[in-house]
């Protein structure tokens, strides 16, 4: 994890512009570099480093003797850099996993480069010999990337939008900042003036397609069309374990978030098992957060005792949670209701990890609900085919919601997030399974995933079959949800008249509740006029829902009342 920033064709003094790069300093607390591009005085790179791999030679922009005309700034981890080196005979100058991007580009161009990377990444690649700039982002947008491109060719790129919104430019009072689409790369021509012109934006990978890099994976390609249940369960276990194993690549201490739900518990259990296998000398630290006696704290305690982790509990009260709202929205760069609610706990637990421990690389369970149909509303899907379509839609929009939350709340405290459920091989295999296999069964969501690990003894049975509990709900008591606590407080902060006129003040995504108005007001204070970063609020489908919380749905109520 780090922070990347670059400008091409700036009309303003770079020493003034580079102040914007300092807005993302939290993403790389270990070191900072600001570098001009030879021959292009109005082009530059800024880089904030969190040293996780190759602590000696990992500064960026990366440049190697073999390709003096290439400049690379990237944020991410490339898990297959050693396999690619072996397959293509690359000679690396450093131990940095991202160096492989330069070699792949030299060998086969940008399309092959982006498609062959097994990992999470956002990068800016400059080729001064061919006068090209390339931008690319991984399939699910696990690593963030924003850009601004003006009509006259001034380009700004940054890990977070806050590093671009105050840039100065002669022809535009307020250049449009927008997220760079996951699973895409963009080609831009670099003019002698340092300005750029976009040539094409290309989608290089779709979540359903087996990735091109599967050909050189440590797990061989699986034969297509074999849907015998025992084979499917075995493949799910094997690919998930492989997803966790490849993410062990780190020179810093590994920890794991543990809510006591199925997803984080599976990650923690497999992670600890693999750490023992490769003789990692320190114990795995797991981290749970909640209010006193919340369901998550109690469940996480059971899991930690079962797997034998060094468990940490972070207990917070409603006042601490409410006090964090503004800094959380500033970090997130969104006003989505369910994202803000869920982010507060994750932000506070990340703050604890940074202050009280030496864990830096943090595993988490994001992506599973979207992939394995874990949301309560999937019980109401009209058909398995529509449930499968909804699953894909959610995966495509992860970068706006759960992945955004997970990145910003951890990055705000200099931590690096790893999400094995979003492994390219694992997701493409799961999505290739017949729609009928993936739907909830016997009133239980994620049935196939649970079934796959039933005989593994990785988790206690009551955890493996624990019903879905949204993170923002599980951290509070069953009697009073976290969203109810928030709404009670906000009710006193927002006047009825303000809400009545909300559509006039915010015509795009107008707030419908006092809670959404309150979040929008804070967002607009820090990011005025940028409401379009969120195309729509996250809401459940196929149910008449007025609130995104699972606890408002009939299925949850009947399950808790039994």
PDB file of C-alpha atoms in Angstrom, residues 248-483:
ATOM      1  CA  UNK A 248       1.567 -13.948   2.529  1.00  0.00           C
ATOM      2  CA  UNK A 249       4.206 -12.032   0.539  1.00  0.00           C
ATOM      3  CA  UNK A 250       5.436  -9.409   3.069  1.00  0.00           C
ATOM      4  CA  UNK A 251       8.466  -8.214   5.035  1.00  0.00           C
ATOM      5  CA  UNK A 252       6.196  -6.619   7.657  1.00  0.00           C
ATOM      6  CA  UNK A 253       4.011  -8.236  10.308  1.00  0.00           C
ATOM      7  CA  UNK A 254       0.722  -9.777   9.150  1.00  0.00           C
ATOM      8  CA  UNK A 255      -2.546  -9.385  11.088  1.00  0.00           C
ATOM      9  CA  UNK A 256      -6.218 -10.106  10.380  1.00  0.00           C
ATOM     10  CA  UNK A 257      -9.518  -8.355  11.006  1.00  0.00           C
ATOM     11  CA  UNK A 258     -11.957 -10.753  12.667  1.00  0.00           C
ATOM     12  CA  UNK A 259     -15.649  -9.904  13.073  1.00  0.00           C
ATOM     13  CA  UNK A 260     -16.633 -13.467  13.926  1.00  0.00           C
ATOM     14  CA  UNK A 261     -18.707 -13.686  10.739  1.00  0.00           C
ATOM     15  CA  UNK A 262     -18.102 -16.436   8.192  1.00  0.00           C
ATOM     16  CA  UNK A 263     -15.866 -14.461   5.823  1.00  0.00           C
ATOM     17  CA  UNK A 264     -13.298 -12.952   8.182  1.00  0.00           C
ATOM     18  CA  UNK A 265     -13.283 -16.173  10.239  1.00  0.00           C
ATOM     19  CA  UNK A 266     -12.435 -18.304   7.186  1.00  0.00           C
ATOM     20  CA  UNK A 267      -9.681 -15.869   6.202  1.00  0.00           C
ATOM     21  CA  UNK A 268      -8.205 -15.900   9.732  1.00  0.00           C
ATOM     22  CA  UNK A 269      -8.372 -19.697  10.072  1.00  0.00           C
ATOM     23  CA  UNK A 270      -6.743 -20.424   6.693  1.00  0.00           C
ATOM     24  CA  UNK A 271      -4.197 -17.644   7.221  1.00  0.00           C
ATOM     25  CA  UNK A 272      -3.073 -19.015  10.587  1.00  0.00           C
ATOM     26  CA  UNK A 273      -2.858 -22.562   9.198  1.00  0.00           C
ATOM     27  CA  UNK A 274      -0.614 -21.420   6.307  1.00  0.00           C
ATOM     28  CA  UNK A 275       1.556 -19.204   8.523  1.00  0.00           C
ATOM     29  CA  UNK A 276       2.312 -22.273  10.654  1.00  0.00           C
ATOM     30  CA  UNK A 277       3.112 -24.324   7.545  1.00  0.00           C
ATOM     31  CA  UNK A 278       5.763 -21.853   6.374  1.00  0.00           C
ATOM     32  CA  UNK A 279       7.093 -21.346   9.920  1.00  0.00           C
ATOM     33  CA  UNK A 280       6.348 -17.646  10.359  1.00  0.00           C
ATOM     34  CA  UNK A 281       7.866 -17.027  13.778  1.00  0.00           C
ATOM     35  CA  UNK A 282       5.355 -14.575  15.289  1.00  0.00           C
ATOM     36  CA  UNK A 283       1.743 -15.332  16.329  1.00  0.00           C
ATOM     37  CA  UNK A 284      -1.111 -14.086  14.168  1.00  0.00           C
ATOM     38  CA  UNK A 285      -2.788 -11.055  15.716  1.00  0.00           C
ATOM     39  CA  UNK A 286      -6.560 -10.902  15.117  1.00  0.00           C
ATOM     40  CA  UNK A 287      -8.627  -7.781  15.745  1.00  0.00           C
ATOM     41  CA  UNK A 288     -12.311  -7.439  16.609  1.00  0.00           C
ATOM     42  CA  UNK A 289     -14.256  -4.259  17.329  1.00  0.00           C
ATOM     43  CA  UNK A 290     -17.644  -3.682  18.908  1.00  0.00           C
ATOM     44  CA  UNK A 291     -19.619  -2.192  21.719  1.00  0.00           C
ATOM     45  CA  UNK A 292     -19.723  -4.079  25.014  1.00  0.00           C
ATOM     46  CA  UNK A 293     -21.095  -7.633  24.482  1.00  0.00           C
ATOM     47  CA  UNK A 294     -21.911  -7.074  20.810  1.00  0.00           C
ATOM     48  CA  UNK A 295     -22.549 -10.205  18.658  1.00  0.00           C
ATOM     49  CA  UNK A 296     -19.309  -9.657  16.709  1.00  0.00           C
ATOM     50  CA  UNK A 297     -17.114  -9.504  19.808  1.00  0.00           C
ATOM     51  CA  UNK A 298     -18.586 -12.704  21.239  1.00  0.00           C
ATOM     52  CA  UNK A 299     -18.338 -14.610  17.946  1.00  0.00           C
ATOM     53  CA  UNK A 300     -14.784 -13.387  17.221  1.00  0.00           C
ATOM     54  CA  UNK A 301     -13.704 -14.510  20.690  1.00  0.00           C
ATOM     55  CA  UNK A 302     -14.908 -18.057  19.892  1.00  0.00           C
ATOM     56  CA  UNK A 303     -13.044 -18.116  16.573  1.00  0.00           C
ATOM     57  CA  UNK A 304      -9.806 -16.781  18.072  1.00  0.00           C
ATOM     58  CA  UNK A 305      -9.925 -19.422  20.818  1.00  0.00           C
ATOM     59  CA  UNK A 306     -10.577 -22.151  18.240  1.00  0.00           C
ATOM     60  CA  UNK A 307      -7.744 -21.189  15.853  1.00  0.00           C
ATOM     61  CA  UNK A 308      -5.303 -20.004  18.551  1.00  0.00           C
ATOM     62  CA  UNK A 309      -4.603 -16.423  17.449  1.00  0.00           C
ATOM     63  CA  UNK A 310      -3.326 -13.581  19.633  1.00  0.00           C
ATOM     64  CA  UNK A 311      -6.662 -11.828  19.881  1.00  0.00           C
ATOM     65  CA  UNK A 312      -7.282  -8.105  20.445  1.00  0.00           C
ATOM     66  CA  UNK A 313     -10.679  -6.591  21.253  1.00  0.00           C
ATOM     67  CA  UNK A 314     -11.375  -2.929  20.640  1.00  0.00           C
ATOM     68  CA  UNK A 315     -14.417  -1.753  22.583  1.00  0.00           C
ATOM     69  CA  UNK A 316     -15.934   1.612  21.694  1.00  0.00           C
ATOM     70  CA  UNK A 317     -19.002   3.509  22.835  1.00  0.00           C
ATOM     71  CA  UNK A 318     -21.596   5.404  20.810  1.00  0.00           C
ATOM     72  CA  UNK A 319     -19.983   8.775  21.617  1.00  0.00           C
ATOM     73  CA  UNK A 320     -16.605   7.683  20.188  1.00  0.00           C
ATOM     74  CA  UNK A 321     -18.319   6.368  17.074  1.00  0.00           C
ATOM     75  CA  UNK A 322     -20.307   9.561  16.539  1.00  0.00           C
ATOM     76  CA  UNK A 323     -17.209  11.739  17.083  1.00  0.00           C
ATOM     77  CA  UNK A 324     -15.412   9.859  14.279  1.00  0.00           C
ATOM     78  CA  UNK A 325     -18.083  10.488  11.605  1.00  0.00           C
ATOM     79  CA  UNK A 326     -16.520  13.591  10.043  1.00  0.00           C
ATOM     80  CA  UNK A 327     -12.956  12.257   9.802  1.00  0.00           C
ATOM     81  CA  UNK A 328     -14.337   8.990   8.417  1.00  0.00           C
ATOM     82  CA  UNK A 329     -16.281  10.765   5.639  1.00  0.00           C
ATOM     83  CA  UNK A 330     -13.197  12.857   4.830  1.00  0.00           C
ATOM     84  CA  UNK A 331     -11.122   9.659   4.519  1.00  0.00           C
ATOM     85  CA  UNK A 332     -13.768   7.782   2.523  1.00  0.00           C
ATOM     86  CA  UNK A 333     -14.628  10.477  -0.041  1.00  0.00           C
ATOM     87  CA  UNK A 334     -18.215   9.225  -0.113  1.00  0.00           C
ATOM     88  CA  UNK A 335     -21.552   9.914   1.595  1.00  0.00           C
ATOM     89  CA  UNK A 336     -23.126   6.492   0.984  1.00  0.00           C
ATOM     90  CA  UNK A 337     -25.161   5.583   4.073  1.00  0.00           C
ATOM     91  CA  UNK A 338     -24.204   1.951   4.624  1.00  0.00           C
ATOM     92  CA  UNK A 339     -20.557   2.650   3.721  1.00  0.00           C
ATOM     93  CA  UNK A 340     -20.269   5.403   6.338  1.00  0.00           C
ATOM     94  CA  UNK A 341     -21.968   3.268   9.017  1.00  0.00           C
ATOM     95  CA  UNK A 342     -19.714   0.269   8.416  1.00  0.00           C
ATOM     96  CA  UNK A 343     -16.575   2.388   8.078  1.00  0.00           C
ATOM     97  CA  UNK A 344     -16.683   3.829  11.573  1.00  0.00           C
ATOM     98  CA  UNK A 345     -15.876   0.503  13.256  1.00  0.00           C
ATOM     99  CA  UNK A 346     -13.236  -0.343  10.668  1.00  0.00           C
ATOM    100  CA  UNK A 347     -11.646   3.100  11.000  1.00  0.00           C
ATOM    101  CA  UNK A 348     -11.459   2.822  14.801  1.00  0.00           C
ATOM    102  CA  UNK A 349     -10.009  -0.710  14.755  1.00  0.00           C
ATOM    103  CA  UNK A 350      -7.397   0.389  12.176  1.00  0.00           C
ATOM    104  CA  UNK A 351      -6.462   3.315  14.423  1.00  0.00           C
ATOM    105  CA  UNK A 352      -5.926   0.852  17.290  1.00  0.00           C
ATOM    106  CA  UNK A 353      -3.775  -1.464  15.122  1.00  0.00           C
ATOM    107  CA  UNK A 354      -1.544   1.423  14.078  1.00  0.00           C
ATOM    108  CA  UNK A 355      -1.105   2.794  17.605  1.00  0.00           C
ATOM    109  CA  UNK A 356      -0.932  -0.351  19.718  1.00  0.00           C
ATOM    110  CA  UNK A 357       0.627  -3.084  17.544  1.00  0.00           C
ATOM    111  CA  UNK A 358       3.264  -3.688  14.893  1.00  0.00           C
ATOM    112  CA  UNK A 359       0.911  -5.452  12.430  1.00  0.00           C
ATOM    113  CA  UNK A 360       0.928  -3.600   9.106  1.00  0.00           C
ATOM    114  CA  UNK A 361      -0.333  -6.066   6.465  1.00  0.00           C
ATOM    115  CA  UNK A 362      -3.986  -6.693   7.340  1.00  0.00           C
ATOM    116  CA  UNK A 363      -6.109  -9.501   5.901  1.00  0.00           C
ATOM    117  CA  UNK A 364      -9.883  -9.036   5.659  1.00  0.00           C
ATOM    118  CA  UNK A 365     -13.013 -10.743   4.289  1.00  0.00           C
ATOM    119  CA  UNK A 366     -14.274  -8.149   1.766  1.00  0.00           C
ATOM    120  CA  UNK A 367     -15.797  -9.385  -1.483  1.00  0.00           C
ATOM    121  CA  UNK A 368     -17.339 -12.592  -0.174  1.00  0.00           C
ATOM    122  CA  UNK A 369     -20.887 -11.233   0.236  1.00  0.00           C
ATOM    123  CA  UNK A 370     -20.932 -10.015  -3.362  1.00  0.00           C
ATOM    124  CA  UNK A 371     -19.324 -13.152  -4.790  1.00  0.00           C
ATOM    125  CA  UNK A 372     -21.114 -15.843  -2.771  1.00  0.00           C
ATOM    126  CA  UNK A 373     -24.518 -14.090  -2.475  1.00  0.00           C
ATOM    127  CA  UNK A 374     -24.204 -13.342   1.218  1.00  0.00           C
ATOM    128  CA  UNK A 375     -26.624 -10.443   1.564  1.00  0.00           C
ATOM    129  CA  UNK A 376     -29.949 -11.262   3.231  1.00  0.00           C
ATOM    130  CA  UNK A 377     -31.925  -9.948   0.253  1.00  0.00           C
ATOM    131  CA  UNK A 378     -30.577 -12.757  -1.971  1.00  0.00           C
ATOM    132  CA  UNK A 379     -33.233 -14.945  -0.295  1.00  0.00           C
ATOM    133  CA  UNK A 380     -35.794 -12.913  -2.269  1.00  0.00           C
ATOM    134  CA  UNK A 381     -34.131 -13.311  -5.701  1.00  0.00           C
ATOM    135  CA  UNK A 382     -36.811 -14.212  -8.301  1.00  0.00           C
ATOM    136  CA  UNK A 383     -34.526 -16.829  -9.917  1.00  0.00           C
ATOM    137  CA  UNK A 384     -30.979 -18.257  -9.661  1.00  0.00           C
ATOM    138  CA  UNK A 385     -30.119 -16.454 -12.922  1.00  0.00           C
ATOM    139  CA  UNK A 386     -31.185 -13.071 -11.550  1.00  0.00           C
ATOM    140  CA  UNK A 387     -29.253 -13.763  -8.349  1.00  0.00           C
ATOM    141  CA  UNK A 388     -26.154 -14.513 -10.473  1.00  0.00           C
ATOM    142  CA  UNK A 389     -26.597 -11.240 -12.414  1.00  0.00           C
ATOM    143  CA  UNK A 390     -26.964  -9.310  -9.164  1.00  0.00           C
ATOM    144  CA  UNK A 391     -23.797 -10.922  -7.814  1.00  0.00           C
ATOM    145  CA  UNK A 392     -21.849  -9.707 -10.875  1.00  0.00           C
ATOM    146  CA  UNK A 393     -23.337  -6.202 -10.603  1.00  0.00           C
ATOM    147  CA  UNK A 394     -22.258  -5.984  -6.966  1.00  0.00           C
ATOM    148  CA  UNK A 395     -18.728  -7.142  -7.832  1.00  0.00           C
ATOM    149  CA  UNK A 396     -18.445  -4.498 -10.570  1.00  0.00           C
ATOM    150  CA  UNK A 397     -19.508  -1.799  -8.097  1.00  0.00           C
ATOM    151  CA  UNK A 398     -17.312  -2.927  -5.190  1.00  0.00           C
ATOM    152  CA  UNK A 399     -14.921  -0.029  -5.834  1.00  0.00           C
ATOM    153  CA  UNK A 400     -17.725   2.388  -4.901  1.00  0.00           C
ATOM    154  CA  UNK A 401     -18.712   0.608  -1.688  1.00  0.00           C
ATOM    155  CA  UNK A 402     -17.062  -2.181   0.366  1.00  0.00           C
ATOM    156  CA  UNK A 403     -13.661  -2.095  -1.323  1.00  0.00           C
ATOM    157  CA  UNK A 404     -13.598   1.697  -1.021  1.00  0.00           C
ATOM    158  CA  UNK A 405     -14.437   1.400   2.706  1.00  0.00           C
ATOM    159  CA  UNK A 406     -11.810  -1.262   3.327  1.00  0.00           C
ATOM    160  CA  UNK A 407      -9.052   0.628   1.515  1.00  0.00           C
ATOM    161  CA  UNK A 408      -9.646   4.109   2.922  1.00  0.00           C
ATOM    162  CA  UNK A 409     -10.231   3.118   6.560  1.00  0.00           C
ATOM    163  CA  UNK A 410      -7.030   1.059   6.698  1.00  0.00           C
ATOM    164  CA  UNK A 411      -4.922   3.365   4.497  1.00  0.00           C
ATOM    165  CA  UNK A 412      -5.878   6.331   6.693  1.00  0.00           C
ATOM    166  CA  UNK A 413      -3.741   4.645   9.374  1.00  0.00           C
ATOM    167  CA  UNK A 414      -0.863   3.459   7.173  1.00  0.00           C
ATOM    168  CA  UNK A 415      -2.020  -0.179   6.947  1.00  0.00           C
ATOM    169  CA  UNK A 416      -2.024  -2.408   3.872  1.00  0.00           C
ATOM    170  CA  UNK A 417      -5.183  -4.384   3.166  1.00  0.00           C
ATOM    171  CA  UNK A 418      -5.269  -7.882   1.622  1.00  0.00           C
ATOM    172  CA  UNK A 419      -8.544  -9.432   0.427  1.00  0.00           C
ATOM    173  CA  UNK A 420      -8.238 -13.102  -0.643  1.00  0.00           C
ATOM    174  CA  UNK A 421     -11.946 -13.471  -1.538  1.00  0.00           C
ATOM    175  CA  UNK A 422     -11.270 -11.143  -4.494  1.00  0.00           C
ATOM    176  CA  UNK A 423      -8.509 -13.326  -5.920  1.00  0.00           C
ATOM    177  CA  UNK A 424      -8.942 -13.449  -9.719  1.00  0.00           C
ATOM    178  CA  UNK A 425      -8.750 -17.244  -9.958  1.00  0.00           C
ATOM    179  CA  UNK A 426     -11.099 -17.812  -7.029  1.00  0.00           C
ATOM    180  CA  UNK A 427     -13.754 -15.340  -8.224  1.00  0.00           C
ATOM    181  CA  UNK A 428     -13.729 -16.438 -11.877  1.00  0.00           C
ATOM    182  CA  UNK A 429     -14.109 -20.089 -10.804  1.00  0.00           C
ATOM    183  CA  UNK A 430     -16.960 -19.348  -8.373  1.00  0.00           C
ATOM    184  CA  UNK A 431     -18.786 -17.302 -11.023  1.00  0.00           C
ATOM    185  CA  UNK A 432     -18.371 -20.127 -13.570  1.00  0.00           C
ATOM    186  CA  UNK A 433     -20.449 -22.484 -11.397  1.00  0.00           C
ATOM    187  CA  UNK A 434     -24.111 -23.087 -12.328  1.00  0.00           C
ATOM    188  CA  UNK A 435     -26.366 -20.336 -10.940  1.00  0.00           C
ATOM    189  CA  UNK A 436     -28.450 -22.944  -9.106  1.00  0.00           C
ATOM    190  CA  UNK A 437     -25.437 -24.021  -7.028  1.00  0.00           C
ATOM    191  CA  UNK A 438     -24.702 -20.518  -5.754  1.00  0.00           C
ATOM    192  CA  UNK A 439     -28.066 -19.411  -4.346  1.00  0.00           C
ATOM    193  CA  UNK A 440     -29.058 -19.512  -0.644  1.00  0.00           C
ATOM    194  CA  UNK A 441     -30.451 -22.880   0.441  1.00  0.00           C
ATOM    195  CA  UNK A 442     -32.525 -24.023   3.427  1.00  0.00           C
ATOM    196  CA  UNK A 443     -32.873 -20.393   4.480  1.00  0.00           C
ATOM    197  CA  UNK A 444     -29.076 -19.992   4.711  1.00  0.00           C
ATOM    198  CA  UNK A 445     -27.061 -17.619   2.528  1.00  0.00           C
ATOM    199  CA  UNK A 446     -23.561 -18.570   1.209  1.00  0.00           C
ATOM    200  CA  UNK A 447     -24.634 -22.204   1.522  1.00  0.00           C
ATOM    201  CA  UNK A 448     -22.089 -23.553  -0.993  1.00  0.00           C
ATOM    202  CA  UNK A 449     -19.159 -21.749   0.654  1.00  0.00           C
ATOM    203  CA  UNK A 450     -20.140 -23.014   4.104  1.00  0.00           C
ATOM    204  CA  UNK A 451     -20.661 -26.544   2.752  1.00  0.00           C
ATOM    205  CA  UNK A 452     -17.205 -26.516   1.153  1.00  0.00           C
ATOM    206  CA  UNK A 453     -15.487 -26.054   4.526  1.00  0.00           C
ATOM    207  CA  UNK A 454     -17.854 -28.191   6.629  1.00  0.00           C
ATOM    208  CA  UNK A 455     -15.459 -31.122   7.085  1.00  0.00           C
ATOM    209  CA  UNK A 456     -12.283 -29.049   7.416  1.00  0.00           C
ATOM    210  CA  UNK A 457     -12.503 -28.383  11.203  1.00  0.00           C
ATOM    211  CA  UNK A 458     -11.134 -24.905  10.483  1.00  0.00           C
ATOM    212  CA  UNK A 459     -13.990 -23.256  12.386  1.00  0.00           C
ATOM    213  CA  UNK A 460     -16.516 -24.126  15.100  1.00  0.00           C
ATOM    214  CA  UNK A 461     -19.796 -25.294  13.494  1.00  0.00           C
ATOM    215  CA  UNK A 462     -21.819 -22.424  15.015  1.00  0.00           C
ATOM    216  CA  UNK A 463     -19.478 -19.926  13.317  1.00  0.00           C
ATOM    217  CA  UNK A 464     -19.386 -21.751   9.975  1.00  0.00           C
ATOM    218  CA  UNK A 465     -23.207 -21.638   9.911  1.00  0.00           C
ATOM    219  CA  UNK A 466     -23.629 -18.232  11.649  1.00  0.00           C
ATOM    220  CA  UNK A 467     -26.239 -16.157   9.742  1.00  0.00           C
ATOM    221  CA  UNK A 468     -25.161 -13.007   7.946  1.00  0.00           C
ATOM    222  CA  UNK A 469     -24.758  -9.929  10.165  1.00  0.00           C
ATOM    223  CA  UNK A 470     -23.771  -6.661   8.508  1.00  0.00           C
ATOM    224  CA  UNK A 471     -20.527  -5.303  10.013  1.00  0.00           C
ATOM    225  CA  UNK A 472     -22.220  -2.020  10.904  1.00  0.00           C
ATOM    226  CA  UNK A 473     -24.915  -3.965  12.786  1.00  0.00           C
ATOM    227  CA  UNK A 474     -22.837  -6.704  14.413  1.00  0.00           C
ATOM    228  CA  UNK A 475     -20.646  -4.217  16.264  1.00  0.00           C
ATOM    229  CA  UNK A 476     -23.636  -3.046  18.367  1.00  0.00           C
ATOM    230  CA  UNK A 477     -26.042  -4.976  20.587  1.00  0.00           C
ATOM    231  CA  UNK A 478     -28.992  -6.974  19.237  1.00  0.00           C
ATOM    232  CA  UNK A 479     -31.368  -4.738  21.235  1.00  0.00           C
ATOM    233  CA  UNK A 480     -30.199  -1.525  19.579  1.00  0.00           C
ATOM    234  CA  UNK A 481     -28.481  -1.460  16.194  1.00  0.00           C
ATOM    235  CA  UNK A 482     -25.596   0.875  15.366  1.00  0.00           C
ATOM    236  CA  UNK A 483     -27.760   2.487  12.678  1.00  0.00           C
TER     237      UNK A 483
END
